[in-house]
XYZ file of C-alpha atoms in Angstrom:
494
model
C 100.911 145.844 71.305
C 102.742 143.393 68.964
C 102.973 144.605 65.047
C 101.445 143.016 62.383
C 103.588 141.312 59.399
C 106.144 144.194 58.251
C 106.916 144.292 54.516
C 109.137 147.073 54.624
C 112.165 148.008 56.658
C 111.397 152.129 55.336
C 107.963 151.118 57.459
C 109.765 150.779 60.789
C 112.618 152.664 61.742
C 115.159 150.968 63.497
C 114.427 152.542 66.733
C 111.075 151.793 66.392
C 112.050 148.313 65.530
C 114.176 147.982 68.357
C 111.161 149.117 70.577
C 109.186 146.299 69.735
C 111.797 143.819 70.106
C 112.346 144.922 73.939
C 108.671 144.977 73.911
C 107.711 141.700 72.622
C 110.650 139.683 74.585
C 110.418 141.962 77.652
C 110.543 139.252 80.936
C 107.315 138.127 82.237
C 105.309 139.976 84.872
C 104.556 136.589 86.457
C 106.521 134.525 88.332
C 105.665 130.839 86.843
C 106.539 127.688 88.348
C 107.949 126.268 85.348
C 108.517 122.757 87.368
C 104.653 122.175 87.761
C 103.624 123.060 84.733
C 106.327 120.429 82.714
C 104.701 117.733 85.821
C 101.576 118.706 84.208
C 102.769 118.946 80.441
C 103.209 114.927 80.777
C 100.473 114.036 82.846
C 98.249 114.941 80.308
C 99.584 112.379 77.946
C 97.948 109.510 80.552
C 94.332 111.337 80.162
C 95.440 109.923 76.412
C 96.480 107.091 76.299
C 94.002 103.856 74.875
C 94.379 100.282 75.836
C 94.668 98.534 78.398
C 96.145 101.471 81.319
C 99.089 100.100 83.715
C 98.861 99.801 87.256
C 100.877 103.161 87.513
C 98.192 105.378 85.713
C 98.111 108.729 87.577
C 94.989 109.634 85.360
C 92.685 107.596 87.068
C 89.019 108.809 86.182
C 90.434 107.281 82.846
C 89.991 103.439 82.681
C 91.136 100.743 79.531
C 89.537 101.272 76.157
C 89.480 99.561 72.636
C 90.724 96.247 73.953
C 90.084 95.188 70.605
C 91.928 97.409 68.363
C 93.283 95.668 64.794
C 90.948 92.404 65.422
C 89.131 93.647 62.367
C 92.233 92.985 60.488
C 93.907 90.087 62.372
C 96.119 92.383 64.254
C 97.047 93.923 67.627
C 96.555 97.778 67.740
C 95.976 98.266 71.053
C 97.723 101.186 72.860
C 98.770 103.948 71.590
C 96.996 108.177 72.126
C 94.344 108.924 70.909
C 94.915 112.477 69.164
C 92.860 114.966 70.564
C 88.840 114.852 72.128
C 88.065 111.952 70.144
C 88.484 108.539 69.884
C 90.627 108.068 67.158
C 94.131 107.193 66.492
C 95.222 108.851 63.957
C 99.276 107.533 63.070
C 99.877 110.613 61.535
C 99.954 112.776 64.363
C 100.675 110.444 66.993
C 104.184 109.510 65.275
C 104.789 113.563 65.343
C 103.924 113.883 68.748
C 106.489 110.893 69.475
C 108.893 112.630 67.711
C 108.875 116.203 69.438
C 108.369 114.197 72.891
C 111.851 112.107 71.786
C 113.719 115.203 70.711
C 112.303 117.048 74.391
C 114.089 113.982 76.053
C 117.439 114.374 73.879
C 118.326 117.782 73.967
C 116.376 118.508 77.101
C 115.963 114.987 79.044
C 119.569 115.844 81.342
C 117.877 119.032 83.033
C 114.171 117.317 83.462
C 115.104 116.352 87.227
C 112.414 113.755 88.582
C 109.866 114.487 85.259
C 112.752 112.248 83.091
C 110.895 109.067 83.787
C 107.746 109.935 83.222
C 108.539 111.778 80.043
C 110.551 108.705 79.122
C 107.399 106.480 79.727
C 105.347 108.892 77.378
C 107.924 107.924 74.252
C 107.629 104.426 75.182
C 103.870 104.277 75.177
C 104.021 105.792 71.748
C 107.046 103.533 70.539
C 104.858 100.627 71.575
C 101.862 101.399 70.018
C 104.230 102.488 66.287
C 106.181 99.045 66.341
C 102.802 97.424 66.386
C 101.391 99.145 63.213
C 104.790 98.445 61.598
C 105.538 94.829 62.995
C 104.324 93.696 59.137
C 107.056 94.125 56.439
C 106.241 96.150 53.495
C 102.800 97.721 55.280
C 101.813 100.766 58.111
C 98.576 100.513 60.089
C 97.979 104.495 59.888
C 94.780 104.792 61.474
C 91.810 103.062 63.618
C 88.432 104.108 64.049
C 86.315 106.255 61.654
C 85.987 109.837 62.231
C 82.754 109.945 60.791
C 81.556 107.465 62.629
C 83.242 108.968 65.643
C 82.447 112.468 65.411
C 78.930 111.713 65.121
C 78.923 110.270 68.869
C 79.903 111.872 72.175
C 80.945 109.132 73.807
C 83.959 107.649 76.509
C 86.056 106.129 74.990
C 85.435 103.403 77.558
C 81.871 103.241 75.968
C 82.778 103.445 72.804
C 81.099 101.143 70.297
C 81.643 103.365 67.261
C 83.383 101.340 64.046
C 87.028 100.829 64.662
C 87.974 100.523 61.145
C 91.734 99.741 60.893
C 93.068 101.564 57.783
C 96.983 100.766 56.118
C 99.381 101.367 53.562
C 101.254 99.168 51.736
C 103.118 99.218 48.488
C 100.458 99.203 46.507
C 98.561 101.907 48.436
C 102.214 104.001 49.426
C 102.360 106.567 51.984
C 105.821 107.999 52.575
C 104.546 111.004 54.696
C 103.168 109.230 57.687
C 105.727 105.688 57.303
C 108.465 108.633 56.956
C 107.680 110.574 60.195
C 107.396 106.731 61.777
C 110.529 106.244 60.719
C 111.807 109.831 62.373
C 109.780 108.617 65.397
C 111.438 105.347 66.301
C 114.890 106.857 65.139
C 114.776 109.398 67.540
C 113.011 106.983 70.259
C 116.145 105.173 69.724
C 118.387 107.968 70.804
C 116.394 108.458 74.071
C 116.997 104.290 75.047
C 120.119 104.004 73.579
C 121.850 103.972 77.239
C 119.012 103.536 79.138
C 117.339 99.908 77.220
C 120.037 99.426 74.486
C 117.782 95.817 73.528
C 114.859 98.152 72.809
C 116.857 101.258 71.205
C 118.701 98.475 68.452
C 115.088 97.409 68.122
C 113.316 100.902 67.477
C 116.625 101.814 65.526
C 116.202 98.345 62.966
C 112.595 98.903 62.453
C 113.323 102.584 61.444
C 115.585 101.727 58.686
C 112.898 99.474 57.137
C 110.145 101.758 57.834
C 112.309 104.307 56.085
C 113.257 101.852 53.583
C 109.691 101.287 52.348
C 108.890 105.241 52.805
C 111.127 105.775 49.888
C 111.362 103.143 47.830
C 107.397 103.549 47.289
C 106.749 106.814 47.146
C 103.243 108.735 47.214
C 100.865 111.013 50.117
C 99.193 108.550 52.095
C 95.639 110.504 51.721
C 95.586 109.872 48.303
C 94.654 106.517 49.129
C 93.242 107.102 52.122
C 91.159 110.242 51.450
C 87.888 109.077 52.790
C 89.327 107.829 56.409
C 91.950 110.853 57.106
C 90.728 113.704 54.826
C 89.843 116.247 56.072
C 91.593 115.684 59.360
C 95.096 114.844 58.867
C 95.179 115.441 55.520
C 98.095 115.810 53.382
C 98.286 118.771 52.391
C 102.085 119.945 52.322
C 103.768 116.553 50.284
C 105.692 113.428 51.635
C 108.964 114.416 50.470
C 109.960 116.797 53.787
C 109.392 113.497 55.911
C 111.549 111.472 53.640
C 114.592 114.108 54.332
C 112.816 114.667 58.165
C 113.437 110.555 58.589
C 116.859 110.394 56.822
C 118.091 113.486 59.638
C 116.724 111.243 62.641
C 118.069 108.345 60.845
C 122.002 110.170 60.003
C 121.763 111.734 64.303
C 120.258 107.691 65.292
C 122.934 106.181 63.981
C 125.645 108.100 62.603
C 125.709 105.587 58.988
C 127.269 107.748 55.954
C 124.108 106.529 53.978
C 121.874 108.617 55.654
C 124.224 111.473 55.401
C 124.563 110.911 51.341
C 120.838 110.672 51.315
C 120.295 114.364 52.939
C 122.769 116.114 50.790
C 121.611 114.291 47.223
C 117.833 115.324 47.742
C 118.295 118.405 49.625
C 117.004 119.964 46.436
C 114.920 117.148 45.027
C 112.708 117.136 48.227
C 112.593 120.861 48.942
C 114.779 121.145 51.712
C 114.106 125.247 51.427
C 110.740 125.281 51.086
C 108.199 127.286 53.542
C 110.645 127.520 56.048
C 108.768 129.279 58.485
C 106.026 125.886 59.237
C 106.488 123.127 61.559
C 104.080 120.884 62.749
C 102.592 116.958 61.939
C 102.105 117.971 58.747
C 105.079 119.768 57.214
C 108.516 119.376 58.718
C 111.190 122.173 56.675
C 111.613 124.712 59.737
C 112.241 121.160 61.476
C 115.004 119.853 59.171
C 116.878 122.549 58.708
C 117.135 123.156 62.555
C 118.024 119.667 63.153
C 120.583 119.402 60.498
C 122.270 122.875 61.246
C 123.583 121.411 64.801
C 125.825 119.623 62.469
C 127.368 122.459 60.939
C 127.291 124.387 64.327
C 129.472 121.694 66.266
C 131.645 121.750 63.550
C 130.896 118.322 62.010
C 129.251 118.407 58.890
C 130.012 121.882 56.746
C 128.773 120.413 53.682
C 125.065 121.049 55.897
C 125.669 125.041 55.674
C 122.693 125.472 53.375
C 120.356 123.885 55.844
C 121.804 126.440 58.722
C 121.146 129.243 55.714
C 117.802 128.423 55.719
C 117.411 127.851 59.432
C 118.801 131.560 59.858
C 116.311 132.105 57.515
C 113.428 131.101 59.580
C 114.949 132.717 62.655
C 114.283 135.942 60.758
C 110.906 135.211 59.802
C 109.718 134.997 63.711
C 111.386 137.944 64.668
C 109.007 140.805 65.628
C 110.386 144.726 63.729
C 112.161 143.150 61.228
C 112.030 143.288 56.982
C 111.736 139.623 57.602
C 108.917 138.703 59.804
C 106.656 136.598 57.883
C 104.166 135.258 60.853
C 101.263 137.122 62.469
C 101.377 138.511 65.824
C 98.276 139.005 68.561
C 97.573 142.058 69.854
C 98.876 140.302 72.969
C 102.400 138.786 71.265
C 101.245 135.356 70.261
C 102.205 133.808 67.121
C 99.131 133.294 65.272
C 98.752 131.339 62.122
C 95.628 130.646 59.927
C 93.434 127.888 60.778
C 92.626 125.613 63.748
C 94.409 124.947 67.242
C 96.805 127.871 66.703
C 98.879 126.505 69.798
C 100.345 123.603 67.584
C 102.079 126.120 65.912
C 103.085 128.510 68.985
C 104.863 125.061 70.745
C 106.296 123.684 67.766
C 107.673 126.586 66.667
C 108.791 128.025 70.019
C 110.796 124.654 70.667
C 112.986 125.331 67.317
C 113.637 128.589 68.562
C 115.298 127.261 71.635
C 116.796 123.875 70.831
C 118.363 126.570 68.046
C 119.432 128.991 70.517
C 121.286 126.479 72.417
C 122.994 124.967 69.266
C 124.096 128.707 68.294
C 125.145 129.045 71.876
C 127.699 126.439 71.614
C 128.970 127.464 68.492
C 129.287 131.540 69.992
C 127.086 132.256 66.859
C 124.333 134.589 66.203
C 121.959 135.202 62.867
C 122.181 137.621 60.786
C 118.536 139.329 60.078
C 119.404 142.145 57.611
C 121.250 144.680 59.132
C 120.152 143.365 62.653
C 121.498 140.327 64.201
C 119.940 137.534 66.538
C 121.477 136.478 69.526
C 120.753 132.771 71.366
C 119.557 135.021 74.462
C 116.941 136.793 71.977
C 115.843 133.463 70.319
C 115.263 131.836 74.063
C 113.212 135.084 75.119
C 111.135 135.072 72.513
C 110.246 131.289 73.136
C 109.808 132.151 76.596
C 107.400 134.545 76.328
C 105.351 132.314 73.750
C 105.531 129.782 77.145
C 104.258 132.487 79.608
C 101.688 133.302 77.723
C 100.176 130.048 76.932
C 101.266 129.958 80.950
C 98.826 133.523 82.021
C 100.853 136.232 80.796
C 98.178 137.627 78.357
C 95.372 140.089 78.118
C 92.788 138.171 79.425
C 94.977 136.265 82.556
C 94.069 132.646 80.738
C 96.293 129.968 81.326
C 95.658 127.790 77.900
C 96.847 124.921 80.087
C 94.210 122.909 82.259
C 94.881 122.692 85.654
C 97.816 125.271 85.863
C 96.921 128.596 87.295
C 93.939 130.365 89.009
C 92.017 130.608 85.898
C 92.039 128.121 82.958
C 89.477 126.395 80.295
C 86.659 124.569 82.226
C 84.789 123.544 78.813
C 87.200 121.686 76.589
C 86.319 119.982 74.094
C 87.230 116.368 75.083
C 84.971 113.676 75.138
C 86.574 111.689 78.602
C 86.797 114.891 80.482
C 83.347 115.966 79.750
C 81.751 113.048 80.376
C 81.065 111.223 83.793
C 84.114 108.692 84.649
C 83.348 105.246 84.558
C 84.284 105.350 88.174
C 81.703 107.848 89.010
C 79.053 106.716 86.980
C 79.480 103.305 85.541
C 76.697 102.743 83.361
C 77.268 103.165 79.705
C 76.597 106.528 78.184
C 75.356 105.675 74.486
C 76.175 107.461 71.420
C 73.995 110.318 71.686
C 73.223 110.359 75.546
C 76.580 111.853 75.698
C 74.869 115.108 73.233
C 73.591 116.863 76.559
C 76.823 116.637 78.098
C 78.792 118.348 75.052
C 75.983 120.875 75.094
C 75.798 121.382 78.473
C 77.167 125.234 80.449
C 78.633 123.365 83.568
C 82.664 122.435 83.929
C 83.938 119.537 82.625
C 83.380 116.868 85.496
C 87.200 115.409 84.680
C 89.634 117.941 85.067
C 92.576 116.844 82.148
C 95.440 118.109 83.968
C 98.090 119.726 81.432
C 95.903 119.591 78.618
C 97.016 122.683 76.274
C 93.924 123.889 74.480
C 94.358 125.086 70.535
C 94.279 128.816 72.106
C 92.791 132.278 71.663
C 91.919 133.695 68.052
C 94.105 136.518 66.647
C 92.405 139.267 69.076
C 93.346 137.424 72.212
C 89.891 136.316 72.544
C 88.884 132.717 74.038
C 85.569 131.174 73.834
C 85.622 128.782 76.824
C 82.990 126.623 75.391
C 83.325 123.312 73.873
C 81.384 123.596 70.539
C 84.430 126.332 69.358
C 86.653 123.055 68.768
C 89.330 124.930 66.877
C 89.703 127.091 70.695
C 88.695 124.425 73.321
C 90.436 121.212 72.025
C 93.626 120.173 73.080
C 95.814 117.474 71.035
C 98.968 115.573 71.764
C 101.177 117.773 69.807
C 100.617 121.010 71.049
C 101.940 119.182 74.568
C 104.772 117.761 73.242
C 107.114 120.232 71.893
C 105.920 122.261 75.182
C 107.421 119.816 77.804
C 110.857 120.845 76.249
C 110.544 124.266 76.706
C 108.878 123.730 80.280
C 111.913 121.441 81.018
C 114.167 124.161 79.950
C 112.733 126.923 81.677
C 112.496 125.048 84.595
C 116.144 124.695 84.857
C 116.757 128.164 83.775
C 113.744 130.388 85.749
């Protein structure tokens, strides 16, 4: 049984600490097949994916949807994921889930065997979707449909005929949180075609610089303009300035300009490059900057960067388990736990920066120093595995928090296309409320979402397989996204 946050080191003697670290990075029990769960990790971005679907689509109960994105507003928006069990695009989100899926390809992409492509095609169907809503100089298309509107109905999102209100900033109405981590998105998208489509990468790259351009020459959160359309969904909540420095790293690795290297190390302390450096996730980026921006000082290129590998050391310590550092909550059953909805977001996200660190401290032969204790790269990468197995099965109640994998796994999620009849099956419409006794119904979801990770158990291990506990039974792009890295890893190192 995991400990809970430890404020003293008097409170845990070092053998006892040294217990629980064996304990909470001991190996699995389970054997997992790592290379079908990453094959399923992607496949779930198809059951996402609006527009008009390619020939290709391996989700096929799905069929095309909101043909007619951005009309409203003289525009094309079609394309693009919708976020979670609704029918929504929220930019927000969807330019963070690009973002972790681009950095899964680049540090991860060479040991992804024949999942590469189809990893590669989930970047591209978010690239396409963010040079759309940033096509216009000067202005971001951030968001279509209405939530309220949306979350009122239980409805396909072939069916849907909620309003698909197309919502923007601009720089009169500034949002440098969500044009920043578009910016960070198509930087790092770059990276990924850079060999493969150099046209498109030089493409993704140009519109990043202008996107990043705008981002911080007008400066504000984008939900104090848009309160009424994102709040309280994808809120704000955290400040735009850790995207500005999260877009000027992807920006400095995209294309190695001195600017962008200036730019870090002038606001480093103007934009809080130190602050809460134990979060990471769509809406605050720190634990992300600092890891991204220490491989510079690890490979020996940028020392003037050693205060953003202090304070990724920093949040190394704050994960680890027996420690006068730890500053996260364990389960009873050794997952990281954090306050409020769809803990997984949190487990992935900050599981990947665990590894991609590991393998950065790996190359430099360097470990971190926790206290009296010190961290090796094979400690970080256990304790990331073991936040993978147990999403995987390897907890107390033998869940696997990923549909389709394993004997036993959610059968209620809360996802409007896989609850629903297909189109295919049944292809009358199924109207706003008709939909009601599906969501409240006991039986399976009809459409089986293969690799959908659901937000997870609640801090006693317990999971309500039912679809009204949303903040349990939904799954969202960016819990997935960070995970296929760490599935591609593991799968190359079982």
């Amino acid at each position: 049984m995991a400990p809970k946050a430890v404020t003293s080191p008097a409170a845990f003697p070092a053998v006892f600490a040294v217990f629980t670290l064996c304990l909470m990075f001991s190996s699995s029990v389970t054997a997992h097949d790592y290379h079908d769960a990453l094959r399923k990790c992607i496949l779930f971005f198809e059951g996402q994916r609006s527009g008009k679907l390619p020939p290709d689509q391996r989700v096929r109960w799905r069929s095309h949807s909101a043909l007619h994105d951005g009309a409203s507003a003289g525009v094309d928006l079609t394309g693009g994921y919708y976020d979670a069990g609704d029918n929504i695009k929220f930019g927000f989100p969807m330019a963070f889930t690009t973002t972790m899926l681009a950095w899964s390809v680049i540090d991860f992409g060479r040991i992804m065997g024949p999942e590469l492509g189809n990893a590669i095609r989930a970047v591209k169907w978010g690239t396409d979707y963010l040079l759309k809503a940033t096509a216009q100089d000067g202005v971001v298309y951030v968001q279509v449909g209405d939530a309220i509107s949306d979350h009122n109905c239980w409805e396909r999102p072939e069916d849907m005929d909620t309003l698909r209100t197309v919502s923007k900033i601009d720089r009169n109405h500034p949002g440098s949180d969500v044009a920043g981590e578009t910016a960070a998105a198509l930087a790092a998208a770059s990276i990924v075609f850079r060999s493969r489509d150099p046209a498109y990468s030089r493409i993704l790259l140009n519109r990043a610089v202008k996107v990043f351009r705008f981002a911080d020459t007008y400066r504000g959160a984008y939900s104090n303009y848009l309160h009424s359309a994102v709040c309280p969904f994808y809120c704000d909540n955290n400040g735009y300035q850790d995207e500005l420095l999260w877009a000027a790293a992807w920006l400095h690795k995209a294309s190695r300009r001195r600017q962008y290297r200036e730019y870090i190390i002038k606001n480093e302390v103007i934009l809080r490059a130190g602050d809460t450096i134990n979060e990471f996730g769509w809406d605050n980026k720190h634990a992300g900057i600092n890891v991204l921006v220490s491989k510079e000082v690890l490979m020996g290129k940028s020392p003037s960067f050693k205060s953003f590998q202090n304070n990724a050391d920093a949040f190394i310590c704050s994960l680890l388990p027996g420690t006068a550092h730890l500053q996260v909550q364990y389960s009873p059953g050794g997952l990281i736990f954090k306050a409020g909805g769809s803990n997984m977001q949190h487990v992935t996200s900050l599981s990947f920066l665990l590894l991609a660190y590991s393998n950065y401290l790996s190359h430099a032969n360097h470990a971190v120093p926790c206290g009296d204790k010190s961290a090796s790269p094979a400690l970080l990468k256990s304790l990331a595995r073991r936040q993978v197995n147990y999403i995987l099965g390897d907890n107390p109640i033998k869940m696997s928090y990923m549909v389709g994998y394993g004997p036993r796994y959610p059968q209620r999620i809360h996802h409007r296309g896989s609850s629903l009849p297909s189109v295919r099956v049944h292809p009358t419409r199924i109207g706003c409320k008709a939909g009601s006794r599906y969501f409240f119904s006991p039986d399976p979801n009809p459409n089986v979402l293969v690799g959908a990770v659901v937000g997870g158990p609640n801090t006693t291990d317990a999971f309500p397989d039912s679809r009204p506990y949303f903040q349990e039974s939904e799954p969202t792009t960016y819990i997935n996204a960070p995970l296929v890295g760490l599935l591609a890893y593991f799968a190359a190192h079982p």
